């Protein structure tokens, strides 16, 4: 029966040396990737990624050796062929993809995380091996549970307080301090996966095995252990507060019960066991829910944000796949093959909703948070279909075997694995967990177990048909083995150096980030010191009080030392970022931070002259140019480009720099509705107004800029005949060489476009605090004045009333509002507002005069 331990063979089959080596290296690799983390790079999980690229290719090489000796199981062609087709489609998508460098990196990633699948599916050829591998897989997960709960309940914090009661030690770069300090500052359920959202997904793939093993093992101590681990794993999921995992876990409970009890009936399970399990489960879950009840207070708001954020993130995937602006040929290619592996990461900023920042979506989004949309937008319909056929074949074979062989000793494992496969497939609709190292390895380990569980109960006839399908002539079989071995060696030659190079690049990048943060803190302190010094030097006591003057001079010396320290910190950070991109030229984060740092080094607070500042700005611009080669729309690159263009213009008065800034700000404003971004666009449009002259080089770009601006500001399908007519006139004047008339019309259109942007700014949600509020006020004031100049007094009145409500003592607002009200023929409205303001402040004589 399924609830009895299947007795092992009296004589264990001899394990071939190639298979034994594959198990040892594969097992060690998997364990290290799950458990190991280090503070060496200041990012605890960088070592996991390095091990992935260094160890997994060795597993591929050993698999090739085992294949050469004929020690690898033949897998059903309905499973192998779709997977092979998917890899070929992935290769084709990389060749014609949008970002080839990223595509090849993602192919290497995909090949490395498939290593557990090769080991488990290829060598798990009998029940004893299957049970042992399942036990290993489960015990690795158990270790993460104990470590996760120890950290969550404050164990790491207690160790940190005991080892470092005085805080930061005198020894520089103390690795243990960095590790304990980093972990103790985060109270989330992370375990060794180091991610609150990914760890529950990791456990979803393991939890059903705890129930299967409790039913399969005969020893009562084993049953208690497996049931205990089941509850502890559920506990970890609950306290991790991953909302989509809750739904998946609940569905898995129901599915497992239906599949197990359906053909057997509930009467086969002892009632005492059912009651104990049910009561214990209710007590544990009630206690857990009570312990984390505060996390549920904002659950409704959290779900609302999650729904909208997924809509935005998923919408980006459809945008990449179905961009209507592409040519017919490009559209067909994208639909069939997608944008190439990894393309979502770099293309998403173009297609995301500009309100993305309101829903906890960062400037850099790596994945679509949906395995199936990732497949569609990166490998196209062909890749999606191939992988879904592969996944569907696994599920169909496993479910078929579970339903047909419910008396087989491995049946309970088949039910557990099918439940895990369904659960993680549901989770992958909302989470990118399998695109990350640990969960990716765990996912393909699970798929390997699914293949093994299917094949161990296949009928003799089906196994014979599989053998016949793969019965190749000896020469061809050897040729395939040689080709696979050569491929594995090439894979090792590429992946292993890449893993080591990336590790060194990550170390330097993270060192640079720490130095950059230190530079920022010192720069802020320097700013305060400079203000303090300026105030003291302007104080009358500076010339009269000798002690005050001495203290001021000491402050001056300290400020100069601080300035030099800040400058040196920035130079050290620059060197670290440069080393990072020297190690790995496609490390886009380092380029972005390096360009930002170059710009900050031009600060006058550092004693930088105008000539030196221009040199720093040029270095920043050159760095952004290099970044744009790899990631043309990365993070807020267009905004930063625009800022550089504006400071160049301020320092050199070169109109071309302002043109560049205008083009970049326009694209940044199209991609983001952040109020500061929109304000940069508005201000630069206003700066372009006085430049619209007969000699302005801006005219070469004017029509395109204004046409794009009109498209950005108006909903699809709408038009503005007046503005479009004048755009046509401007185009004709430029073509006819009538530069003076063109310049005047250009200035008028630029100003009108600036006002249109200013009109939008108050309608946007302010997430920029006082800075955003000040921008909104400025925008309203500009729009109100524009309406008055255009004699649109009725439209100006409500805007001015809002400004007066915010600042009732502002005489400029009051005078302008009075003018607008009287010219609009609304003296009664004028008197009512004045009465309201006088009531608020009876001694405000400006209101009485109005």
Coordinates of N, CA and C in Angstrom, one line a residue, residues 629-725:
X629 N 24.2 52.1 -25.1 CA 24.5 51.0 -26.0 C 23.9 49.7 -25.5
X630 N 24.0 49.5 -24.2 CA 23.5 48.2 -23.6 C 22.0 48.3 -23.2
X631 N 21.6 49.5 -22.6 CA 20.3 49.6 -22.1 C 19.8 51.0 -22.4
X632 N 19.3 51.3 -23.6 CA 18.9 52.6 -24.0 C 17.9 53.3 -23.2
X633 N 17.0 52.6 -22.5 CA 16.0 53.2 -21.7 C 16.1 52.8 -20.2
X634 N 17.3 52.5 -19.7 CA 17.5 52.1 -18.4 C 17.1 53.1 -17.3
X635 N 16.4 52.7 -16.4 CA 16.0 53.5 -15.2 C 15.5 54.9 -15.7
X636 N 16.2 55.9 -15.2 CA 15.8 57.3 -15.5 C 16.9 58.0 -16.3
X637 N 17.4 57.2 -17.3 CA 18.6 57.7 -18.1 C 18.2 58.9 -18.9
X638 N 17.0 59.0 -19.4 CA 16.6 60.2 -20.2 C 16.5 61.4 -19.4
X639 N 16.0 61.3 -18.2 CA 15.9 62.4 -17.3 C 17.3 62.9 -16.9
X640 N 18.2 62.0 -16.6 CA 19.6 62.4 -16.3 C 20.3 63.0 -17.5
X641 N 20.1 62.4 -18.6 CA 20.6 63.0 -19.9 C 20.2 64.5 -20.0
X642 N 18.9 64.7 -19.8 CA 18.3 66.0 -19.9 C 18.9 67.0 -18.9
X643 N 19.1 66.5 -17.6 CA 19.7 67.4 -16.6 C 21.1 67.8 -17.0
X644 N 21.9 66.8 -17.5 CA 23.2 67.2 -18.0 C 23.2 68.2 -19.1
X645 N 22.2 68.0 -20.1 CA 22.1 68.9 -21.2 C 21.8 70.3 -20.7
X646 N 21.0 70.4 -19.6 CA 20.6 71.7 -19.1 C 21.8 72.4 -18.4
X647 N 22.5 71.6 -17.6 CA 23.7 72.3 -16.9 C 24.8 72.6 -17.9
X648 N 24.9 71.9 -19.0 CA 25.8 72.2 -20.1 C 25.4 73.6 -20.7
X649 N 24.1 73.7 -20.9 CA 23.6 75.0 -21.5 C 23.9 76.1 -20.5
X650 N 23.6 75.9 -19.2 CA 23.8 77.0 -18.3 C 25.3 77.4 -18.2
X651 N 26.2 76.5 -18.4 CA 27.6 76.8 -18.3 C 28.2 77.3 -19.6
X652 N 27.7 76.9 -20.8 CA 28.3 77.3 -22.1 C 27.4 78.1 -23.0
X653 N 26.1 78.1 -22.7 CA 25.1 78.8 -23.5 C 25.0 78.2 -24.9
X654 N 25.4 76.9 -25.1 CA 25.3 76.2 -26.3 C 23.9 75.8 -26.5
X655 N 23.3 76.3 -27.6 CA 21.8 76.0 -27.8 C 21.7 74.5 -28.0
X656 N 22.6 73.8 -28.7 CA 22.5 72.4 -29.0 C 22.3 71.6 -27.7
X657 N 22.9 72.0 -26.6 CA 22.8 71.3 -25.3 C 21.3 71.4 -24.8
X658 N 20.7 72.6 -25.0 CA 19.3 72.8 -24.6 C 18.4 71.9 -25.5
X659 N 18.7 71.8 -26.8 CA 17.9 71.0 -27.7 C 18.0 69.6 -27.2
X660 N 19.2 69.1 -26.9 CA 19.3 67.7 -26.3 C 18.5 67.5 -25.1
X661 N 18.6 68.5 -24.2 CA 17.8 68.4 -22.9 C 16.3 68.4 -23.2
X662 N 15.9 69.2 -24.1 CA 14.4 69.2 -24.4 C 14.0 67.8 -25.0
X663 N 14.8 67.3 -25.9 CA 14.4 65.9 -26.4 C 14.4 64.9 -25.4
X664 N 15.4 64.9 -24.5 CA 15.5 63.9 -23.4 C 14.4 64.1 -22.4
X665 N 14.1 65.3 -22.0 CA 13.0 65.5 -21.0 C 11.7 65.2 -21.6
X666 N 11.5 65.4 -22.9 CA 10.2 65.0 -23.5 C 10.0 63.5 -23.4
X667 N 11.1 62.7 -23.7 CA 10.9 61.3 -23.6 C 10.8 60.8 -22.2
X668 N 11.5 61.5 -21.2 CA 11.4 61.1 -19.8 C 10.0 61.4 -19.3
X669 N 9.4 62.6 -19.8 CA 8.0 62.9 -19.4 C 7.0 62.0 -20.0
X670 N 7.3 61.4 -21.1 CA 6.4 60.4 -21.7 C 6.4 59.1 -21.0
X671 N 7.5 58.8 -20.3 CA 7.7 57.5 -19.7 C 7.3 57.6 -18.2
X672 N 7.3 58.8 -17.6 CA 7.0 58.9 -16.2 C 6.2 60.1 -15.9
X673 N 5.1 60.0 -15.0 CA 4.3 61.1 -14.6 C 4.8 61.6 -13.2
X674 N 6.0 61.3 -12.8 CA 6.5 61.9 -11.6 C 6.5 63.5 -11.8
X675 N 6.1 64.2 -10.8 CA 5.9 65.6 -10.9 C 7.3 66.3 -11.2
X676 N 8.4 65.9 -10.5 CA 9.7 66.6 -10.9 C 10.0 66.4 -12.4
X677 N 9.8 65.2 -12.9 CA 10.1 64.9 -14.3 C 9.3 65.8 -15.2
X678 N 8.0 65.9 -15.0 CA 7.1 66.8 -15.8 C 7.6 68.3 -15.7
X679 N 8.0 68.7 -14.5 CA 8.5 70.0 -14.3 C 9.7 70.3 -15.1
X680 N 10.7 69.4 -15.1 CA 11.8 69.6 -16.0 C 11.4 69.8 -17.4
X681 N 10.5 69.1 -17.9 CA 10.0 69.2 -19.3 C 9.4 70.6 -19.5
X682 N 8.5 71.0 -18.5 CA 7.9 72.3 -18.6 C 8.9 73.4 -18.6
X683 N 9.8 73.4 -17.7 CA 10.8 74.5 -17.6 C 11.7 74.6 -18.9
X684 N 12.0 73.4 -19.4 CA 12.9 73.4 -20.6 C 12.1 73.9 -21.8
X685 N 10.8 73.6 -21.9 CA 10.0 74.2 -23.0 C 10.0 75.7 -22.9
X686 N 9.9 76.2 -21.6 CA 9.9 77.7 -21.4 C 11.2 78.3 -21.8
X687 N 12.3 77.6 -21.5 CA 13.6 78.1 -21.8 C 13.8 78.1 -23.3
X688 N 13.1 77.3 -24.0 CA 13.2 77.2 -25.5 C 12.5 78.4 -26.2
X689 N 11.6 79.1 -25.4 CA 10.8 80.1 -26.0 C 11.7 81.3 -26.5
X690 N 12.6 81.9 -25.7 CA 13.4 83.0 -26.2 C 14.5 82.6 -27.2
X691 N 14.7 81.3 -27.3 CA 15.7 80.8 -28.3 C 15.1 80.6 -29.7
X692 N 13.8 80.7 -29.8 CA 13.1 80.5 -31.0 C 13.3 81.8 -31.9
X693 N 14.5 81.9 -32.4 CA 14.8 83.1 -33.2 C 15.2 82.7 -34.6
X694 N 15.6 83.7 -35.4 CA 16.0 83.4 -36.8 C 17.2 82.5 -36.9
X695 N 18.1 82.6 -35.9 CA 19.4 81.8 -35.9 C 19.3 80.6 -35.1
X696 N 18.2 80.2 -34.5 CA 18.1 79.1 -33.6 C 18.2 77.8 -34.3
X697 N 19.2 76.9 -33.9 CA 19.2 75.6 -34.5 C 18.1 74.7 -34.0
X698 N 17.4 75.2 -33.0 CA 16.3 74.4 -32.5 C 15.2 74.1 -33.6
X699 N 15.1 75.0 -34.6 CA 14.1 74.9 -35.6 C 14.1 73.6 -36.3
X700 N 15.3 73.0 -36.4 CA 15.5 71.7 -37.1 C 14.7 70.6 -36.4
X701 N 14.5 70.8 -35.1 CA 13.8 69.7 -34.3 C 12.4 70.1 -33.9
X702 N 12.0 71.4 -34.2 CA 10.8 72.0 -33.6 C 9.6 71.2 -33.9
X703 N 9.3 71.0 -35.2 CA 8.1 70.4 -35.6 C 7.9 69.0 -35.0
X704 N 9.0 68.2 -35.1 CA 9.0 66.8 -34.5 C 8.7 66.8 -33.0
X705 N 9.4 67.8 -32.3 CA 9.2 67.9 -30.9 C 7.8 68.2 -30.5
X706 N 7.2 69.2 -31.2 CA 5.8 69.7 -30.9 C 4.8 68.6 -31.3
X707 N 5.0 67.9 -32.4 CA 4.1 66.9 -32.9 C 4.1 65.7 -31.8
X708 N 5.3 65.4 -31.4 CA 5.3 64.3 -30.3 C 4.7 64.8 -29.1
X709 N 5.0 66.1 -28.7 CA 4.4 66.6 -27.5 C 2.8 66.6 -27.5
X710 N 2.3 66.9 -28.7 CA 0.9 66.9 -28.9 C 0.3 65.5 -28.7
X711 N 1.0 64.5 -29.3 CA 0.6 63.1 -29.1 C 0.6 62.7 -27.7
X712 N 1.7 63.1 -27.0 CA 1.8 62.7 -25.6 C 0.7 63.3 -24.7
X713 N 0.3 64.5 -25.0 CA -0.7 65.2 -24.1 C -2.1 64.9 -24.4
X714 N -2.4 64.4 -25.6 CA -3.8 64.1 -26.0 C -4.1 62.7 -26.0
X715 N -5.2 62.2 -25.6 CA -5.6 60.8 -25.7 C -5.7 60.4 -27.2
X716 N -5.5 59.1 -27.4 CA -5.5 58.5 -28.8 C -6.9 58.9 -29.4
X717 N -6.9 59.2 -30.7 CA -8.1 59.5 -31.4 C -8.6 60.9 -31.3
X718 N -7.9 61.8 -30.5 CA -8.3 63.2 -30.4 C -7.4 64.0 -31.2
X719 N -7.8 65.2 -31.6 CA -7.0 66.1 -32.3 C -7.3 67.6 -31.9
X720 N -6.4 68.5 -32.3 CA -6.6 69.9 -32.0 C -6.3 70.6 -33.3
X721 N -7.3 71.0 -34.0 CA -7.1 71.6 -35.3 C -6.3 72.9 -35.3
X722 N -6.5 73.7 -34.3 CA -5.8 75.0 -34.2 C -4.3 74.8 -34.1
X723 N -3.9 73.9 -33.1 CA -2.5 73.7 -32.9 C -1.9 73.0 -34.1
X724 N -2.6 72.0 -34.6 CA -2.1 71.3 -35.8 C -2.0 72.1 -37.0
X725 N -2.9 73.1 -37.2 CA -2.9 74.0 -38.3 C -1.6 74.9 -38.2

